[in-house]
Coordinates of C-alpha atoms and ligand atoms in Angstrom, one line a residue:
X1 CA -16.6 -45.6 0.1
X2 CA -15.2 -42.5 1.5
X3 CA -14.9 -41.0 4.5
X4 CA -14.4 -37.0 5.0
X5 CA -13.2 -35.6 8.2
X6 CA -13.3 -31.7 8.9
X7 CA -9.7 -29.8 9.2
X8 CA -8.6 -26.5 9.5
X9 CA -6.3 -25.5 6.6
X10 CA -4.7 -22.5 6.8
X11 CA -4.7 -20.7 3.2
X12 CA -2.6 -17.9 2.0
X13 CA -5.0 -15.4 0.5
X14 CA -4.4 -11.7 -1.3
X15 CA -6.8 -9.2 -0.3
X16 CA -7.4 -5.6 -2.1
X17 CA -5.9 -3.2 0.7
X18 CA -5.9 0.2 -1.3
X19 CA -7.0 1.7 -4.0
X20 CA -5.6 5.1 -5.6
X21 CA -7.1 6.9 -8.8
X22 CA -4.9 7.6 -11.0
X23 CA -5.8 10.8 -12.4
X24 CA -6.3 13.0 -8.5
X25 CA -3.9 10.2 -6.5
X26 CA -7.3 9.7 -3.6
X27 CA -6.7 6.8 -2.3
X28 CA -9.1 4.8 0.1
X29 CA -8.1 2.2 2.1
X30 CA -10.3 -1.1 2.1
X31 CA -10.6 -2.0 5.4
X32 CA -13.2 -3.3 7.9
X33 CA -15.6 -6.2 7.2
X34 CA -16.3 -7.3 3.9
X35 CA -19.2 -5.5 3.4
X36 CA -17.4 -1.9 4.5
X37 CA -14.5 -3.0 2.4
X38 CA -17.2 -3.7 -1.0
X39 CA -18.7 -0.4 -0.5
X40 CA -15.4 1.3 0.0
X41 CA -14.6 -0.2 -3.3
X42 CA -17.5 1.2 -4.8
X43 CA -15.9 4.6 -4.7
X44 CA -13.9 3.6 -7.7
X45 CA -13.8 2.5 -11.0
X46 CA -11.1 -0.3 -13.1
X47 CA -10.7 1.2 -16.7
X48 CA -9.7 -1.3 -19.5
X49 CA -8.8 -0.6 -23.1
X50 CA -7.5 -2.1 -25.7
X51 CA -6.3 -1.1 -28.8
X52 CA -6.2 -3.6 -31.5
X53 CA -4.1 -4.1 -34.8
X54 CA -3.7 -0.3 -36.7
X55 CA -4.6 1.6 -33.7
X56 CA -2.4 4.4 -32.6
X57 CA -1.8 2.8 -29.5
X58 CA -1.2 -0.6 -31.5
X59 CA -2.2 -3.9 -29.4
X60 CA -1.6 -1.9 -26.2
X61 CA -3.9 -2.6 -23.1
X62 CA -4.5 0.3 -20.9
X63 CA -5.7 0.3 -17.5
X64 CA -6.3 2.6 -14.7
X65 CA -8.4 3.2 -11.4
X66 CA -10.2 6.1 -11.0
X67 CA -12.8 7.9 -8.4
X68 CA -16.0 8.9 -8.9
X69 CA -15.5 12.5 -9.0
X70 CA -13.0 12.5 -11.5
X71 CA -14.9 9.8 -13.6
X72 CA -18.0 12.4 -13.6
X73 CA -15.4 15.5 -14.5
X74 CA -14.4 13.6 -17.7
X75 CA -17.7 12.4 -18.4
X76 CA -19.0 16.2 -17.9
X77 CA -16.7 16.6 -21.2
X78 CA -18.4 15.1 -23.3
X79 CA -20.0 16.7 -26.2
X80 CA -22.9 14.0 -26.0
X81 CA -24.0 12.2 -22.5
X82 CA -22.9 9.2 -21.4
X83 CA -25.9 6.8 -21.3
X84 CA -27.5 5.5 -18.0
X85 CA -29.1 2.5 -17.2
X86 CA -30.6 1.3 -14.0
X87 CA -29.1 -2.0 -12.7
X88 CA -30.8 -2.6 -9.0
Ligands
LIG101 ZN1 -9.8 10.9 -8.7

């Protein structure tokens, strides 16, 4: 048999306080409730890439933050759209 009682246990926790793009240096700082602080978020994007065996860039990961406006500049380079899709 067992027997649970309720504590409070105080927990250490790391929260996301800023984020800056890297390519214009905005930065926005997350505050507020977590809601304000998910939309805030929003504003930005986490870039991965990773270049395997032979690449130039040889088994290198690369990752960066950036806005929204400067995501839609470099995507505005492209010879050819990039695609869409609806996801709400
Ligand atoms: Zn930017």
């Amino acid at each position: 048999m067992k027997i649970h009682k309720s504590v409070i246990v105080k927990q250490e926790v790391e929260l996301l306080e800023s984020i800056t793009c890297n390519k214009c240096g905005k930065t926005t700082v997350l505050n507020g409730d977590e809601f304000e602080r998910q939309i805030k978020a929003e504003g930005f994007q986490t870039i991965e890439c990773e270049f395997g065996y032979g690449s130039k860039y040889d088994c290198e990961k690369w990752t960066f933050d950036i806005c929204q406006e400067c995501l839609l500049e470099f995507t505005k380079s492209f010879k050819y759209p990039h695609e869409v899709k609806e996801m709400c």
